[in-house]
DNA sequence: GATGAATGAGTTTTCATTCAT
DNA sequence: AATGAATGAAAACTCATTCAT
């Protein structure tokens, strides 16, 4: 029965998992806590043992995925020994992979992100800022090392890069049949061309 | 008095204008019709003389701005006599300008778009598809004419391009002090590098 | 055009006529003044030149038809020189005829009557009471004159009679194909059997 | 306290009971759910745990009482070993008794019935049709067995009978001091005279 | 007199959250 | 800890009525 389905996960994780699916499918405002509880095989009230509010579930999911993104980028920035341009591409590749592995959460984030990008919610703002700072760090470093085109302005290049990857993911998430390798290959071409010195 | 404030605009336009501001500031779900009416200096019921539902106000705003975008791109694609790469850049430039002139609406669209991108709402879907088709047309043409790098895959390049510009706009919209010329200049550099043949 | 259709009627009568149709079709609560005005080919506000409220239109229609009923019964009671049993039957016959000639109003009255049978609305209460008193008068007279079964108790016989005729009308009003002569003939049989001395 | 008042009834029954009173007193359209809830000593939202809409409460009450009527008549028609004329009278008697025991619901049904006699609401239409069919069956049988006057036409006699009884009930319901025995006795006299062979 | 755009009071219904069990 | 019945605040929307033209 439903209650057994996720027995190996903690109840908290279970709620997050189910919520990401429901939010992705219906959007935050049309998702009902009672429905999430039913799908999770638990009581409505039980949800409130693990989360203070419905909003908090969403916020935690956002932080979760952005933290994963930040971690990937941090690893690329600090621990990989490749050219700066390759680092930029590697970041793009890892974000695309991450999203393709967690399509529901990715879809949800894409849907709800702008709405919930609340400057007062520090944990999220901080993580996103970290992501941007790391990307900026990579690019600035590349420019210093003559690996990245010095006409690139990191302040604007970072949002362009994030937005480009973001929508590539949106496309991937919405398209049932897509070729992940091609998507990544294309990201490589665009990023490389855009950033390298010709 | 408030009632006179916008007397030169038709009431319908007034409602759209006020709604775009309120939606941008608070998001659709947290915007109340009564509040919009009050800000517009009209009665709550009056809003319903001009729009069937609150959703319809949002939808009309979305269609309005996407139509403007589509028109700009159509003009570039069909009537401008410049190279394909320049066309791509010119599209980006015009979208950025459009958004910078209608910051509130742009912010609102960015915020609500993913949520309301409802395939059943034909007028919007059609306009967006038109935008994408025109961009794709420009790129495919450029490849055929050896003006655009033939490793570019229009299927994925279009969402990347849209996403990049989109988030550049988001950045612009969120940043009180930004240099519009720099933003556009940067878009030119990235787009040109990414698409041209080196 | 619609405005010409009823040009021979005074506007007040026109509103009453159209209202009776709309009320009959949709019920009072689902009838909109704006709809009545449109069907009457006049402006919404114009209705309020002739009637204070929507309720008043209904009340006037009720009074109108009940007055017609009362008048018929008064004529039978006072001016016809037939047996008491025949008088009772004649009352039934005339009410049935009246309803069959004004089906819409009859339908409306049947639908709204119980709801609006407001003891505080004197003009209606008075007319209905008059109808009942006249019927009672006929029956009591008949008993005194040994024309009507003395086991009949006018207090209860009158509502039974009214109710019987009423629902016969309801049946007539709801049945597209009915035989008016048969309906009246049947009323005669039932009434005669019920009231005469055997 | 109010909450305890009806503790022995299930909450669903409680809502029906209170609703029948409020509907009877004010009519359906002037009855507010919040008022029903308050009188029932429960929260407004609680009503919606038991009924989908306000209309559904009314419809259920209607079905409830008409089912009771149909059951009484069915018993008379099928299980009682009396003459056909007595059966007709017995039906009348039982309906009058039923209404006198549930005056509020009866009053409400009388008030709202015509308005809600919606052919699309099958459960109600079906039950009413059953009632009519059973009465017709009794009368047709009586005619065949030479117990009921063969000039009686069941098609029209049934609505007359129902209407007569109906308004007798209305009279009973509206009159604080009435003599139930006299009412029933009078129904017997009228029905017997009207239907028997003289 | 005639109009119909404007009004805003008013009610059903929803659902996040609570809390007695 | 777990539950789910109960809550009640909140908002979209309607429409009788008004009144400036």
mmCIF file of N, CA, C and O in Angstrom, chain A residues 20-59:
data_model
loop_
_atom_site.group_PDB
_atom_site.id
_atom_site.type_symbol
_atom_site.label_atom_id
_atom_site.label_comp_id
_atom_site.label_asym_id
_atom_site.label_seq_id
_atom_site.Cartn_x
_atom_site.Cartn_y
_atom_site.Cartn_z
ATOM 1 N N UNK A 20 7.344 18.091 -4.495
ATOM 2 C CA UNK A 20 7.982 18.557 -5.726
ATOM 3 C C UNK A 20 7.183 18.081 -6.932
ATOM 4 O O UNK A 20 7.017 18.800 -7.910
ATOM 5 N N UNK A 21 6.679 16.871 -6.846
ATOM 6 C CA UNK A 21 5.888 16.340 -7.965
ATOM 7 C C UNK A 21 4.576 17.100 -8.107
ATOM 8 O O UNK A 21 4.172 17.469 -9.210
ATOM 9 N N UNK A 22 3.921 17.312 -6.978
ATOM 10 C CA UNK A 22 2.620 17.980 -7.034
ATOM 11 C C UNK A 22 2.789 19.437 -7.459
ATOM 12 O O UNK A 22 2.050 19.934 -8.308
ATOM 13 N N UNK A 23 3.768 20.105 -6.885
ATOM 14 C CA UNK A 23 4.024 21.498 -7.268
ATOM 15 C C UNK A 23 4.344 21.590 -8.767
ATOM 16 O O UNK A 23 3.877 22.496 -9.456
ATOM 17 N N UNK A 24 5.158 20.659 -9.249
ATOM 18 C CA UNK A 24 5.546 20.686 -10.659
ATOM 19 C C UNK A 24 4.322 20.502 -11.544
ATOM 20 O O UNK A 24 4.185 21.131 -12.583
ATOM 21 N N UNK A 25 3.448 19.630 -11.106
ATOM 22 C CA UNK A 25 2.290 19.309 -11.950
ATOM 23 C C UNK A 25 1.243 20.411 -11.919
ATOM 24 O O UNK A 25 0.668 20.764 -12.948
ATOM 25 N N UNK A 26 0.993 20.961 -10.728
ATOM 26 C CA UNK A 26 -0.155 21.856 -10.592
ATOM 27 C C UNK A 26 0.212 23.306 -10.268
ATOM 28 O O UNK A 26 -0.649 24.162 -10.272
ATOM 29 N N UNK A 27 1.471 23.508 -9.974
ATOM 30 C CA UNK A 27 1.861 24.835 -9.504
ATOM 31 C C UNK A 27 1.578 24.941 -8.017
ATOM 32 O O UNK A 27 0.676 24.288 -7.490
ATOM 33 N N UNK A 28 2.331 25.778 -7.379
ATOM 34 C CA UNK A 28 2.242 25.900 -5.920
ATOM 35 C C UNK A 28 0.831 26.255 -5.447
ATOM 36 O O UNK A 28 0.283 25.615 -4.559
ATOM 37 N N UNK A 29 0.247 27.258 -6.075
ATOM 38 C CA UNK A 29 -1.032 27.757 -5.565
ATOM 39 C C UNK A 29 -2.187 26.778 -5.762
ATOM 40 O O UNK A 29 -3.166 26.828 -5.035
ATOM 41 N N UNK A 30 -2.074 25.924 -6.726
ATOM 42 C CA UNK A 30 -3.146 24.957 -6.937
ATOM 43 C C UNK A 30 -2.855 23.616 -6.276
ATOM 44 O O UNK A 30 -3.602 22.657 -6.458
ATOM 45 N N UNK A 31 -1.776 23.540 -5.548
ATOM 46 C CA UNK A 31 -1.464 22.299 -4.833
ATOM 47 C C UNK A 31 -2.050 22.369 -3.425
ATOM 48 O O UNK A 31 -1.917 23.388 -2.751
ATOM 49 N N UNK A 32 -2.711 21.312 -3.015
ATOM 50 C CA UNK A 32 -3.337 21.284 -1.698
ATOM 51 C C UNK A 32 -2.541 20.401 -0.753
ATOM 52 O O UNK A 32 -2.136 19.304 -1.139
ATOM 53 N N UNK A 33 -2.356 20.875 0.444
ATOM 54 C CA UNK A 33 -1.633 20.085 1.438
ATOM 55 C C UNK A 33 -2.312 18.728 1.639
ATOM 56 O O UNK A 33 -1.650 17.698 1.740
ATOM 57 N N UNK A 34 -3.611 18.727 1.645
ATOM 58 C CA UNK A 34 -4.343 17.475 1.849
ATOM 59 C C UNK A 34 -4.024 16.483 0.731
ATOM 60 O O UNK A 34 -3.919 15.278 0.977
ATOM 61 N N UNK A 35 -3.865 17.004 -0.448
ATOM 62 C CA UNK A 35 -3.544 16.137 -1.586
ATOM 63 C C UNK A 35 -2.127 15.577 -1.461
ATOM 64 O O UNK A 35 -1.897 14.391 -1.708
ATOM 65 N N UNK A 36 -1.208 16.437 -1.081
ATOM 66 C CA UNK A 36 0.166 15.973 -0.872
ATOM 67 C C UNK A 36 0.191 14.890 0.200
ATOM 68 O O UNK A 36 0.829 13.847 0.042
ATOM 69 N N UNK A 37 -0.541 15.141 1.277
ATOM 70 C CA UNK A 37 -0.568 14.166 2.377
ATOM 71 C C UNK A 37 -1.131 12.836 1.896
ATOM 72 O O UNK A 37 -0.578 11.767 2.174
ATOM 73 N N UNK A 38 -2.215 12.904 1.146
ATOM 74 C CA UNK A 38 -2.843 11.679 0.664
ATOM 75 C C UNK A 38 -1.877 10.907 -0.236
ATOM 76 O O UNK A 38 -1.704 9.696 -0.089
ATOM 77 N N UNK A 39 -1.232 11.610 -1.148
ATOM 78 C CA UNK A 39 -0.277 10.951 -2.050
ATOM 79 C C UNK A 39 0.892 10.365 -1.281
ATOM 80 O O UNK A 39 1.473 9.357 -1.682
ATOM 81 N N UNK A 40 1.239 11.032 -0.178
ATOM 82 C CA UNK A 40 2.364 10.532 0.624
ATOM 83 C C UNK A 40 1.915 9.411 1.568
ATOM 84 O O UNK A 40 2.735 8.786 2.226
ATOM 85 N N UNK A 41 0.608 9.191 1.606
ATOM 86 C CA UNK A 41 0.091 8.136 2.472
ATOM 87 C C UNK A 41 0.142 8.487 3.942
ATOM 88 O O UNK A 41 0.227 7.609 4.807
ATOM 89 N N UNK A 42 0.102 9.768 4.242
ATOM 90 C CA UNK A 42 0.115 10.195 5.636
ATOM 91 C C UNK A 42 -1.065 11.122 5.900
ATOM 92 O O UNK A 42 -1.781 11.507 4.973
ATOM 93 N N UNK A 43 -1.254 11.468 7.150
ATOM 94 C CA UNK A 43 -2.359 12.360 7.495
ATOM 95 C C UNK A 43 -2.013 13.809 7.213
ATOM 96 O O UNK A 43 -0.837 14.183 7.205
ATOM 97 N N UNK A 44 -3.056 14.593 6.986
ATOM 98 C CA UNK A 44 -2.831 16.013 6.683
ATOM 99 C C UNK A 44 -2.025 16.691 7.790
ATOM 100 O O UNK A 44 -1.072 17.426 7.524
ATOM 101 N N UNK A 45 -2.420 16.437 9.011
ATOM 102 C CA UNK A 45 -1.758 17.086 10.132
ATOM 103 C C UNK A 45 -0.297 16.715 10.250
ATOM 104 O O UNK A 45 0.522 17.490 10.755
ATOM 105 N N UNK A 46 0.025 15.529 9.786
ATOM 106 C CA UNK A 46 1.400 15.045 9.898
ATOM 107 C C UNK A 46 2.376 15.948 9.144
ATOM 108 O O UNK A 46 3.521 16.135 9.570
ATOM 109 N N UNK A 47 1.914 16.483 8.036
ATOM 110 C CA UNK A 47 2.770 17.385 7.253
ATOM 111 C C UNK A 47 3.280 18.514 8.150
ATOM 112 O O UNK A 47 4.438 18.922 8.057
ATOM 113 N N UNK A 48 2.414 18.950 9.051
ATOM 114 C CA UNK A 48 2.767 20.096 9.888
ATOM 115 C C UNK A 48 3.663 19.722 11.059
ATOM 116 O O UNK A 48 4.100 20.585 11.811
ATOM 117 N N UNK A 49 3.940 18.438 11.195
ATOM 118 C CA UNK A 49 4.950 18.046 12.177
ATOM 119 C C UNK A 49 6.341 18.287 11.611
ATOM 120 O O UNK A 49 7.309 18.423 12.346
ATOM 121 N N UNK A 50 6.421 18.317 10.272
ATOM 122 C CA UNK A 50 7.727 18.427 9.631
ATOM 123 C C UNK A 50 7.986 19.791 8.992
ATOM 124 O O UNK A 50 9.124 20.179 8.781
ATOM 125 N N UNK A 51 6.882 20.470 8.662
ATOM 126 C CA UNK A 51 7.042 21.794 8.045
ATOM 127 C C UNK A 51 6.060 22.767 8.677
ATOM 128 O O UNK A 51 4.903 22.417 8.902
ATOM 129 N N UNK A 52 6.530 23.968 8.907
ATOM 130 C CA UNK A 52 5.677 24.961 9.552
ATOM 131 C C UNK A 52 4.532 25.399 8.646
ATOM 132 O O UNK A 52 3.409 25.573 9.083
ATOM 133 N N UNK A 53 4.868 25.642 7.387
ATOM 134 C CA UNK A 53 3.853 26.112 6.447
ATOM 135 C C UNK A 53 4.079 25.467 5.084
ATOM 136 O O UNK A 53 5.138 24.878 4.821
ATOM 137 N N UNK A 54 3.094 25.619 4.257
ATOM 138 C CA UNK A 54 3.189 25.126 2.874
ATOM 139 C C UNK A 54 4.335 25.849 2.149
ATOM 140 O O UNK A 54 5.098 25.219 1.417
ATOM 141 N N UNK A 55 4.440 27.136 2.388
ATOM 142 C CA UNK A 55 5.522 27.908 1.786
ATOM 143 C C UNK A 55 6.888 27.337 2.120
ATOM 144 O O UNK A 55 7.782 27.293 1.284
ATOM 145 N N UNK A 56 7.030 26.910 3.348
ATOM 146 C CA UNK A 56 8.332 26.391 3.766
ATOM 147 C C UNK A 56 8.749 25.152 2.994
ATOM 148 O O UNK A 56 9.935 24.920 2.787
ATOM 149 N N UNK A 57 7.781 24.353 2.619
ATOM 150 C CA UNK A 57 8.115 23.167 1.813
ATOM 151 C C UNK A 57 8.736 23.633 0.498
ATOM 152 O O UNK A 57 9.788 23.150 0.077
ATOM 153 N N UNK A 58 8.072 24.587 -0.124
ATOM 154 C CA UNK A 58 8.571 25.109 -1.393
ATOM 155 C C UNK A 58 9.964 25.708 -1.221
ATOM 156 O O UNK A 58 10.880 25.421 -1.998
ATOM 157 N N UNK A 59 10.103 26.518 -0.198
ATOM 158 C CA UNK A 59 11.385 27.176 0.013
ATOM 159 C C UNK A 59 12.494 26.151 0.230
ATOM 160 O O UNK A 59 13.598 26.297 -0.306
#
